[in-house]
């Protein structure tokens, strides 16, 4: 499979998720900007995937990243999507432009919703929906010292 084939539209996603479920696979969902892929991202996504059998990553569009983090993203959404899709433990990448991934979570209906342990359960968008369906909401530990903001600061110091 080509990595670009893992980048799905919202229209493609339901059939893909239904096929996984027909195979008895547990679907995991997480989301983020993933601007400059680093060890923290890789570790986080790998941990998320190990909580189930198929990992869907909701990826903020360029416009939504800009709204959350002024001056960003550094890499455009297509580059970020392709890089994420190249990871063996990522099964699908879907772009979303809304302020939160709630509509995408409603579409996926994940068995497991994952965020980093810097989130409290009450702050995880979609937690009520997933729990009401009998799913799990999990947080995974983040690798200390790794963030895109830190990488950008380090680069700026060395200019």
Tab-separated table of N, CA and C in Angstrom:
chain	number	residue	atom	x	y	z
A	1	UNK	N	0.845	-1.187	0.000
A	1	UNK	CA	0.000	0.000	0.000
A	1	UNK	C	0.886	1.244	0.000
A	2	UNK	N	0.544	2.199	-0.815
A	2	UNK	CA	1.232	3.483	-0.834
A	2	UNK	C	0.800	4.289	0.388
A	3	UNK	N	1.733	5.067	0.922
A	3	UNK	CA	1.385	5.860	2.104
A	3	UNK	C	0.247	6.831	1.796
A	4	UNK	N	0.224	7.379	0.598
A	4	UNK	CA	-0.831	8.342	0.269
A	4	UNK	C	-2.212	7.689	0.276
A	5	UNK	N	-2.275	6.357	0.149
A	5	UNK	CA	-3.553	5.654	0.192
A	5	UNK	C	-4.132	5.586	1.602
A	6	UNK	N	-3.317	5.879	2.606
A	6	UNK	CA	-3.805	5.907	3.988
A	6	UNK	C	-4.451	7.256	4.324
A	7	UNK	N	-4.289	8.237	3.458
A	7	UNK	CA	-4.900	9.556	3.678
A	7	UNK	C	-6.308	9.491	3.098
A	8	UNK	N	-7.288	9.489	3.991
A	8	UNK	CA	-8.668	9.271	3.586
A	8	UNK	C	-9.488	10.546	3.690
A	9	UNK	N	-10.484	10.639	2.829
A	9	UNK	CA	-11.468	11.719	2.940
A	9	UNK	C	-12.514	11.287	3.963
A	10	UNK	N	-13.312	12.232	4.403
A	10	UNK	CA	-14.403	11.883	5.328
A	10	UNK	C	-15.384	10.922	4.669
A	11	UNK	N	-15.511	11.022	3.356
A	11	UNK	CA	-16.433	10.143	2.640
A	11	UNK	C	-15.908	8.697	2.614
A	12	UNK	N	-14.602	8.527	2.547
A	12	UNK	CA	-14.000	7.188	2.510
A	12	UNK	C	-13.944	6.529	3.883
A	13	UNK	N	-13.867	7.335	4.915
A	13	UNK	CA	-13.611	6.832	6.259
A	13	UNK	C	-14.645	5.824	6.776
A	14	UNK	N	-15.958	6.079	6.672
A	14	UNK	CA	-16.915	5.119	7.239
A	14	UNK	C	-16.779	3.698	6.685
A	15	UNK	N	-16.587	3.563	5.394
A	15	UNK	CA	-16.454	2.222	4.800
A	15	UNK	C	-15.182	1.533	5.293
A	16	UNK	N	-14.115	2.301	5.432
A	16	UNK	CA	-12.853	1.735	5.917
A	16	UNK	C	-13.008	1.253	7.355
A	17	UNK	N	-13.607	2.086	8.194
A	17	UNK	CA	-13.813	1.717	9.601
A	17	UNK	C	-14.754	0.511	9.692
A	18	UNK	N	-15.801	0.483	8.884
A	18	UNK	CA	-16.738	-0.652	8.885
A	18	UNK	C	-16.024	-1.946	8.498
A	19	UNK	N	-15.130	-1.874	7.524
A	19	UNK	CA	-14.366	-3.062	7.106
A	19	UNK	C	-13.471	-3.553	8.242
A	20	UNK	N	-12.823	-2.613	8.943
A	20	UNK	CA	-11.994	-3.014	10.092
A	20	UNK	C	-12.845	-3.688	11.150
A	21	UNK	N	-13.995	-3.106	11.440
A	21	UNK	CA	-14.871	-3.678	12.473
A	21	UNK	C	-15.370	-5.067	12.051
A	22	UNK	N	-15.664	-5.254	10.768
A	22	UNK	CA	-16.098	-6.563	10.266
A	22	UNK	C	-14.997	-7.610	10.458
A	23	UNK	N	-13.748	-7.150	10.490
A	23	UNK	CA	-12.609	-8.044	10.731
A	23	UNK	C	-12.342	-8.220	12.228
A	24	UNK	N	-13.174	-7.585	13.057
A	24	UNK	CA	-13.004	-7.701	14.504
A	24	UNK	C	-11.934	-6.796	15.083
A	25	UNK	N	-11.546	-5.778	14.316
A	25	UNK	CA	-10.490	-4.873	14.777
A	25	UNK	C	-11.048	-3.781	15.686
A	26	UNK	N	-10.294	-3.462	16.740
A	26	UNK	CA	-10.635	-2.386	17.669
A	26	UNK	C	-10.052	-1.096	17.099
A	27	UNK	N	-10.902	-0.075	16.920
A	27	UNK	CA	-10.504	1.182	16.286
A	27	UNK	C	-10.131	2.225	17.345
A	28	UNK	N	-8.958	2.810	17.157
A	28	UNK	CA	-8.420	3.843	18.041
A	28	UNK	C	-8.397	5.158	17.271
A	29	UNK	N	-8.721	6.247	17.969
A	29	UNK	CA	-8.681	7.577	17.348
A	29	UNK	C	-7.863	8.520	18.211
A	30	UNK	N	-7.052	9.330	17.561
A	30	UNK	CA	-6.398	10.461	18.202
A	30	UNK	C	-6.310	11.577	17.189
A	31	UNK	N	-5.883	12.739	17.648
A	31	UNK	CA	-5.795	13.871	16.721
A	31	UNK	C	-4.701	14.834	17.155
A	32	UNK	N	-4.325	15.717	16.234
A	32	UNK	CA	-3.339	16.735	16.548
A	32	UNK	C	-2.871	17.454	15.306
A	33	UNK	N	-1.897	18.353	15.524
A	33	UNK	CA	-1.326	19.153	14.428
A	33	UNK	C	-0.145	18.438	13.777
A	34	UNK	N	0.686	17.797	14.582
A	34	UNK	CA	1.844	17.031	14.100
A	34	UNK	C	2.644	17.820	13.066
A	35	UNK	N	3.068	19.017	13.468
A	35	UNK	CA	3.725	19.940	12.539
A	35	UNK	C	5.123	19.474	12.141
A	36	UNK	N	6.005	19.322	13.105
A	36	UNK	CA	7.339	18.768	12.849
A	36	UNK	C	7.398	17.444	13.592
A	37	UNK	N	7.305	16.354	12.873
A	37	UNK	CA	7.268	15.046	13.506
A	37	UNK	C	8.560	14.798	14.289
A	38	UNK	N	8.412	14.432	15.553
A	38	UNK	CA	9.575	14.213	16.421
A	38	UNK	C	9.333	12.989	17.297
A	39	UNK	N	10.324	12.641	18.119
A	39	UNK	CA	10.245	11.460	18.963
A	39	UNK	C	8.985	11.445	19.819
A	40	UNK	N	8.606	12.583	20.371
A	40	UNK	CA	7.399	12.633	21.184
A	40	UNK	C	6.164	12.207	20.409
A	41	UNK	N	6.050	12.658	19.169
A	41	UNK	CA	4.918	12.268	18.327
A	41	UNK	C	4.943	10.764	18.028
A	42	UNK	N	6.112	10.276	17.633
A	42	UNK	CA	6.234	8.866	17.258
A	42	UNK	C	5.878	7.975	18.446
A	43	UNK	N	6.416	8.291	19.614
A	43	UNK	CA	6.142	7.507	20.811
A	43	UNK	C	4.644	7.541	21.140
A	44	UNK	N	4.060	8.719	21.107
A	44	UNK	CA	2.634	8.908	21.405
A	44	UNK	C	1.759	8.092	20.455
A	45	UNK	N	2.020	8.191	19.164
A	45	UNK	CA	1.210	7.489	18.172
A	45	UNK	C	1.387	5.978	18.267
A	46	UNK	N	2.598	5.550	18.551
A	46	UNK	CA	2.843	4.118	18.699
A	46	UNK	C	2.098	3.575	19.926
A	47	UNK	N	2.132	4.316	21.032
A	47	UNK	CA	1.381	3.903	22.224
A	47	UNK	C	-0.122	3.848	21.930
A	48	UNK	N	-0.621	4.844	21.213
A	48	UNK	CA	-2.047	4.882	20.870
A	48	UNK	C	-2.431	3.647	20.061
A	49	UNK	N	-1.628	3.310	19.088
A	49	UNK	CA	-1.925	2.156	18.216
A	49	UNK	C	-1.960	0.852	19.001
A	50	UNK	N	-1.116	0.748	20.018
A	50	UNK	CA	-1.074	-0.478	20.814
A	50	UNK	C	-2.291	-0.648	21.721
A	51	UNK	N	-3.161	0.353	21.761
A	51	UNK	CA	-4.398	0.241	22.532
A	51	UNK	C	-5.530	-0.378	21.705
A	52	UNK	N	-5.239	-0.694	20.449
A	52	UNK	CA	-6.239	-1.290	19.569
A	52	UNK	C	-5.582	-1.923	18.364
A	53	UNK	N	-6.376	-2.075	17.315
A	53	UNK	CA	-5.903	-2.772	16.114
A	53	UNK	C	-5.806	-1.903	14.873
A	54	UNK	N	-6.379	-0.697	14.927
A	54	UNK	CA	-6.320	0.220	13.781
A	54	UNK	C	-6.351	1.637	14.337
A	55	UNK	N	-5.398	2.452	13.898
A	55	UNK	CA	-5.278	3.818	14.408
A	55	UNK	C	-5.663	4.834	13.340
A	56	UNK	N	-6.677	5.648	13.663
A	56	UNK	CA	-7.088	6.765	12.823
A	56	UNK	C	-6.554	8.032	13.473
A	57	UNK	N	-5.833	8.845	12.688
A	57	UNK	CA	-5.306	10.114	13.178
A	57	UNK	C	-6.056	11.255	12.504
A	58	UNK	N	-6.739	12.062	13.305
A	58	UNK	CA	-7.364	13.280	12.815
A	58	UNK	C	-6.293	14.361	12.780
A	59	UNK	N	-6.073	14.940	11.629
A	59	UNK	CA	-5.007	15.927	11.436
A	59	UNK	C	-5.603	17.304	11.170
A	60	UNK	N	-5.232	18.267	12.000
A	60	UNK	CA	-5.703	19.640	11.799
A	60	UNK	C	-5.249	20.174	10.443
A	61	UNK	N	-6.168	20.827	9.727
A	61	UNK	CA	-5.807	21.490	8.472
A	61	UNK	C	-4.900	22.680	8.769
A	62	UNK	N	-4.293	23.222	7.729
A	62	UNK	CA	-3.432	24.400	7.890
A	62	UNK	C	-4.192	25.547	8.541
A	63	UNK	N	-5.417	25.784	8.091
A	63	UNK	CA	-6.210	26.897	8.635
A	63	UNK	C	-6.487	26.696	10.118
A	64	UNK	N	-6.810	25.468	10.515
A	64	UNK	CA	-7.120	25.242	11.928
A	64	UNK	C	-5.864	25.308	12.794
A	65	UNK	N	-4.727	24.865	12.271
A	65	UNK	CA	-3.471	24.995	13.026
A	65	UNK	C	-3.171	26.473	13.243
A	66	UNK	N	-3.313	27.279	12.191
A	66	UNK	CA	-3.058	28.715	12.287
A	66	UNK	C	-3.926	29.391	13.325
A	67	UNK	N	-5.154	28.906	13.481
A	67	UNK	CA	-6.047	29.449	14.489
A	67	UNK	C	-5.631	29.075	15.903
A	68	UNK	N	-5.020	27.911	16.042
A	68	UNK	CA	-4.578	27.439	17.361
A	68	UNK	C	-3.195	27.959	17.734
A	69	UNK	N	-2.336	28.049	16.719
A	69	UNK	CA	-0.932	28.396	16.950
A	69	UNK	C	-0.487	29.412	15.903
A	70	UNK	N	-0.561	30.701	16.225
A	70	UNK	CA	-0.197	31.737	15.246
A	70	UNK	C	1.217	31.523	14.678
A	71	UNK	N	1.319	31.749	13.356
A	71	UNK	CA	2.606	31.575	12.683
A	71	UNK	C	2.886	30.150	12.253
A	72	UNK	N	1.974	29.262	12.517
A	72	UNK	CA	2.158	27.871	12.158
A	72	UNK	C	1.014	27.446	11.254
A	73	UNK	N	1.080	26.373	10.551
A	73	UNK	CA	2.095	25.341	10.653
A	73	UNK	C	3.355	25.666	9.861
A	74	UNK	N	4.389	24.936	10.162
A	74	UNK	CA	5.638	25.069	9.416
A	74	UNK	C	5.533	24.261	8.128
A	75	UNK	N	4.960	23.074	8.229
A	75	UNK	CA	4.758	22.221	7.057
A	75	UNK	C	3.272	22.231	6.701
A	76	UNK	N	2.978	22.184	5.399
A	76	UNK	CA	1.579	22.212	4.984
A	76	UNK	C	0.883	20.884	5.295
A	77	UNK	N	-0.438	20.926	5.255
A	77	UNK	CA	-1.240	19.772	5.662
A	77	UNK	C	-0.977	18.522	4.840
A	78	UNK	N	-0.720	18.677	3.540
A	78	UNK	CA	-0.450	17.494	2.718
A	78	UNK	C	0.880	16.835	3.108
A	79	UNK	N	1.891	17.647	3.400
A	79	UNK	CA	3.177	17.096	3.845
A	79	UNK	C	3.013	16.405	5.195
A	80	UNK	N	2.309	17.059	6.112
A	80	UNK	CA	2.109	16.473	7.438
A	80	UNK	C	1.323	15.168	7.346
A	81	UNK	N	0.293	15.136	6.495
A	81	UNK	CA	-0.521	13.930	6.327
A	81	UNK	C	0.314	12.789	5.746
A	82	UNK	N	1.103	13.095	4.749
A	82	UNK	CA	1.921	12.052	4.099
A	82	UNK	C	2.964	11.499	5.049
A	83	UNK	N	3.579	12.367	5.846
A	83	UNK	CA	4.582	11.915	6.819
A	83	UNK	C	3.922	11.008	7.861
A	84	UNK	N	2.763	11.407	8.390
A	84	UNK	CA	2.055	10.561	9.355
A	84	UNK	C	1.673	9.223	8.733
A	85	UNK	N	1.187	9.256	7.509
A	85	UNK	CA	0.758	8.030	6.831
A	85	UNK	C	1.923	7.074	6.588
A	86	UNK	N	3.136	7.587	6.575
A	86	UNK	CA	4.303	6.725	6.343
A	86	UNK	C	4.638	5.862	7.556
A	87	UNK	N	4.074	6.192	8.712
A	87	UNK	CA	4.341	5.406	9.918
A	87	UNK	C	3.551	4.097	9.869
A	88	UNK	N	4.235	2.998	10.111
A	88	UNK	CA	3.602	1.676	10.012
A	88	UNK	C	2.429	1.520	10.964
A	89	UNK	N	2.462	2.178	12.113
A	89	UNK	CA	1.406	2.006	13.108
A	89	UNK	C	0.251	2.980	12.938
A	90	UNK	N	0.278	3.811	11.901
A	90	UNK	CA	-0.850	4.687	11.565
A	90	UNK	C	-1.588	4.034	10.397
A	91	UNK	N	-2.886	3.784	10.609
A	91	UNK	CA	-3.671	3.098	9.583
A	91	UNK	C	-4.446	4.042	8.679
A	92	UNK	N	-4.792	5.232	9.194
A	92	UNK	CA	-5.513	6.207	8.384
A	92	UNK	C	-5.271	7.606	8.942
A	93	UNK	N	-5.223	8.571	8.033
A	93	UNK	CA	-5.093	9.984	8.387
A	93	UNK	C	-6.247	10.709	7.706
A	94	UNK	N	-6.959	11.535	8.488
A	94	UNK	CA	-8.095	12.286	7.954
A	94	UNK	C	-7.967	13.732	8.417
A	95	UNK	N	-8.041	14.660	7.481
A	95	UNK	CA	-7.945	16.084	7.808
A	95	UNK	C	-9.261	16.605	8.382
A	96	UNK	N	-9.147	17.542	9.321
A	96	UNK	CA	-10.339	18.227	9.815
A	96	UNK	C	-10.002	19.690	10.056
A	97	UNK	N	-10.958	20.559	9.736
A	97	UNK	CA	-10.736	21.991	9.840
A	97	UNK	C	-11.526	22.682	10.925
A	98	UNK	N	-12.378	21.944	11.612
A	98	UNK	CA	-13.174	22.528	12.680
A	98	UNK	C	-12.289	22.821	13.894
A	99	UNK	N	-12.782	23.638	14.806
A	99	UNK	CA	-12.000	23.957	16.006
A	99	UNK	C	-11.682	22.733	16.874
A	100	UNK	N	-12.570	21.724	16.848
A	100	UNK	CA	-12.331	20.486	17.586
A	100	UNK	C	-12.596	19.303	16.655
A	101	UNK	N	-12.118	18.116	17.031
A	101	UNK	CA	-12.341	16.931	16.197
A	101	UNK	C	-13.659	16.214	16.471
A	102	UNK	N	-14.603	16.857	17.163
A	102	UNK	CA	-15.831	16.175	17.570
A	102	UNK	C	-16.587	15.551	16.394
A	103	UNK	N	-16.747	16.278	15.309
A	103	UNK	CA	-17.481	15.731	14.153
A	103	UNK	C	-16.782	14.490	13.598
A	104	UNK	N	-15.472	14.500	13.602
A	104	UNK	CA	-14.704	13.356	13.115
A	104	UNK	C	-14.840	12.173	14.078
A	105	UNK	N	-14.829	12.446	15.369
A	105	UNK	CA	-15.015	11.394	16.367
A	105	UNK	C	-16.407	10.787	16.216
A	106	UNK	N	-17.412	11.621	15.953
A	106	UNK	CA	-18.774	11.115	15.726
A	106	UNK	C	-18.822	10.217	14.494
A	107	UNK	N	-18.036	10.553	13.478
A	107	UNK	CA	-17.994	9.762	12.252
A	107	UNK	C	-17.288	8.423	12.488
A	108	UNK	N	-16.174	8.448	13.198
A	108	UNK	CA	-15.375	7.236	13.428
A	108	UNK	C	-16.026	6.325	14.473
A	109	UNK	N	-16.636	6.920	15.512
A	109	UNK	CA	-17.172	6.141	16.634
A	109	UNK	C	-16.094	5.190	17.172
A	110	UNK	N	-14.957	5.740	17.602
A	110	UNK	CA	-13.840	4.879	18.007
A	110	UNK	C	-14.137	4.040	19.246
A	111	UNK	N	-13.476	2.905	19.319
A	111	UNK	CA	-13.549	2.056	20.502
A	111	UNK	C	-12.669	2.638	21.605
A	112	UNK	N	-11.587	3.305	21.184
A	112	UNK	CA	-10.667	3.931	22.125
A	112	UNK	C	-10.318	5.328	21.611
A	113	UNK	N	-10.478	6.318	22.476
A	113	UNK	CA	-10.103	7.705	22.183
A	113	UNK	C	-8.864	8.002	23.012
A	114	UNK	N	-7.807	8.527	22.365
A	114	UNK	CA	-6.520	8.713	23.042
A	114	UNK	C	-6.030	10.149	22.925
A	115	UNK	N	-5.499	10.643	24.040
A	115	UNK	CA	-4.780	11.919	24.075
A	115	UNK	C	-3.579	11.745	24.990
A	116	UNK	N	-2.702	12.734	24.996
A	116	UNK	CA	-1.545	12.702	25.877
A	116	UNK	C	-1.949	12.937	27.312
A	117	UNK	N	-1.067	12.555	28.231
A	117	UNK	CA	-1.407	12.684	29.647
A	117	UNK	C	-1.338	14.114	30.165
A	118	UNK	N	-1.141	15.056	29.248
A	118	UNK	CA	-1.260	16.461	29.628
A	118	UNK	C	-2.728	16.908	29.593
A	119	UNK	N	-3.637	16.006	29.221
A	119	UNK	CA	-5.078	16.268	29.209
A	119	UNK	C	-5.749	15.558	30.373
A	120	UNK	N	-6.697	16.225	30.991
A	120	UNK	CA	-7.590	15.586	31.957
A	120	UNK	C	-8.747	15.002	31.164
A	121	UNK	N	-9.367	13.962	31.682
A	121	UNK	CA	-10.491	13.331	30.988
A	121	UNK	C	-11.546	14.348	30.577
A	122	UNK	N	-11.874	15.263	31.471
A	122	UNK	CA	-12.915	16.249	31.188
A	122	UNK	C	-12.539	17.198	30.051
A	123	UNK	N	-11.254	17.314	29.737
A	123	UNK	CA	-10.796	18.194	28.673
A	123	UNK	C	-10.631	17.509	27.327
A	124	UNK	N	-10.901	16.220	27.271
A	124	UNK	CA	-10.739	15.466	26.024
A	124	UNK	C	-12.041	15.536	25.232
A	125	UNK	N	-11.984	16.221	24.108
A	125	UNK	CA	-13.155	16.377	23.245
A	125	UNK	C	-13.631	15.002	22.779
A	126	UNK	N	-14.928	14.760	22.952
A	126	UNK	CA	-15.529	13.509	22.508
A	126	UNK	C	-15.568	12.416	23.558
A	127	UNK	N	-15.049	12.695	24.747
A	127	UNK	CA	-14.992	11.634	25.757
A	127	UNK	C	-16.385	11.118	26.138
A	128	UNK	N	-17.372	12.038	26.219
A	128	UNK	CA	-18.722	11.606	26.596
A	128	UNK	C	-19.297	10.649	25.557
A	129	UNK	N	-19.109	10.975	24.291
A	129	UNK	CA	-19.619	10.147	23.204
A	129	UNK	C	-19.020	8.743	23.256
A	130	UNK	N	-17.707	8.665	23.386
A	130	UNK	CA	-17.020	7.372	23.386
A	130	UNK	C	-17.429	6.548	24.607
A	131	UNK	N	-17.459	7.177	25.768
A	131	UNK	CA	-17.843	6.457	26.984
A	131	UNK	C	-19.293	5.992	26.930
A	132	UNK	N	-20.174	6.810	26.323
A	132	UNK	CA	-21.592	6.447	26.241
A	132	UNK	C	-21.819	5.228	25.357
A	133	UNK	N	-20.887	4.966	24.462
A	133	UNK	CA	-20.972	3.799	23.576
A	133	UNK	C	-20.278	2.576	24.170
A	134	UNK	N	-19.716	2.740	25.375
A	134	UNK	CA	-19.009	1.623	25.998
A	134	UNK	C	-17.538	1.570	25.622
A	135	UNK	N	-17.049	2.631	24.978
A	135	UNK	CA	-15.646	2.678	24.604
A	135	UNK	C	-14.770	3.177	25.748
A	136	UNK	N	-13.486	3.297	25.459
A	136	UNK	CA	-12.518	3.748	26.453
A	136	UNK	C	-11.925	5.078	26.037
A	137	UNK	N	-11.602	5.888	27.039
A	137	UNK	CA	-10.849	7.117	26.816
A	137	UNK	C	-9.569	6.951	27.619
A	138	UNK	N	-8.445	7.028	26.927
A	138	UNK	CA	-7.162	6.768	27.577
A	138	UNK	C	-6.207	7.932	27.337
A	139	UNK	N	-5.349	8.151	28.312
A	139	UNK	CA	-4.248	9.085	28.120
A	139	UNK	C	-2.964	8.274	28.176
A	140	UNK	N	-1.988	8.699	27.389
A	140	UNK	CA	-0.694	8.014	27.376
A	140	UNK	C	0.396	9.007	27.774
A	141	UNK	N	1.426	8.515	28.444
A	141	UNK	CA	2.491	9.417	28.873
A	141	UNK	C	3.255	9.996	27.689
A	142	UNK	N	3.607	11.268	27.816
A	142	UNK	CA	4.382	11.946	26.780
A	142	UNK	C	5.864	11.862	27.113
A	143	UNK	N	6.696	11.862	26.079
A	143	UNK	CA	8.143	11.864	26.278
A	143	UNK	C	8.545	13.273	26.711
A	144	UNK	N	9.117	13.414	27.890
A	144	UNK	CA	9.486	14.753	28.379
A	144	UNK	C	10.490	15.454	27.461
A	145	UNK	N	10.283	16.746	27.298
A	145	UNK	CA	11.249	17.570	26.577
A	145	UNK	C	11.089	17.628	25.072
A	146	UNK	N	10.081	16.944	24.529
A	146	UNK	CA	9.896	16.964	23.083
A	146	UNK	C	8.616	17.687	22.716
A	147	UNK	N	8.756	18.728	21.908
A	147	UNK	CA	7.605	19.439	21.361
A	147	UNK	C	8.069	20.202	20.136
A	148	UNK	N	7.138	20.464	19.247
A	148	UNK	CA	7.473	21.250	18.058
A	148	UNK	C	7.931	22.643	18.472
A	149	UNK	N	7.266	23.218	19.462
A	149	UNK	CA	7.650	24.562	19.921
A	149	UNK	C	9.099	24.586	20.403
A	150	UNK	N	9.510	23.554	21.124
A	150	UNK	CA	10.903	23.481	21.596
A	150	UNK	C	11.885	23.363	20.432
A	151	UNK	N	11.519	22.585	19.437
A	151	UNK	CA	12.390	22.426	18.260
A	151	UNK	C	12.531	23.768	17.548
A	152	UNK	N	11.427	24.476	17.371
A	152	UNK	CA	11.460	25.782	16.707
A	152	UNK	C	12.335	26.749	17.509
A	153	UNK	N	12.179	26.785	18.813
A	153	UNK	CA	13.011	27.663	19.667
A	153	UNK	C	14.484	27.334	19.509
A	154	UNK	N	14.798	26.060	19.494
A	154	UNK	CA	16.199	25.636	19.352
A	154	UNK	C	16.779	26.074	18.002
A	155	UNK	N	16.009	25.920	16.956
A	155	UNK	CA	16.459	26.341	15.623
A	155	UNK	C	16.676	27.858	15.600
A	156	UNK	N	15.761	28.596	16.182
A	156	UNK	CA	15.873	30.063	16.198
A	156	UNK	C	17.130	30.529	16.947
A	157	UNK	N	17.513	29.819	17.986
A	157	UNK	CA	18.726	30.159	18.758
A	157	UNK	C	19.987	29.947	17.938
A	158	UNK	N	19.938	29.016	17.001
A	158	UNK	CA	21.128	28.660	16.218
A	158	UNK	C	21.219	29.402	14.884
A	159	UNK	N	20.306	30.324	14.637
A	159	UNK	CA	20.354	31.077	13.373
A	159	UNK	C	21.463	32.097	13.399
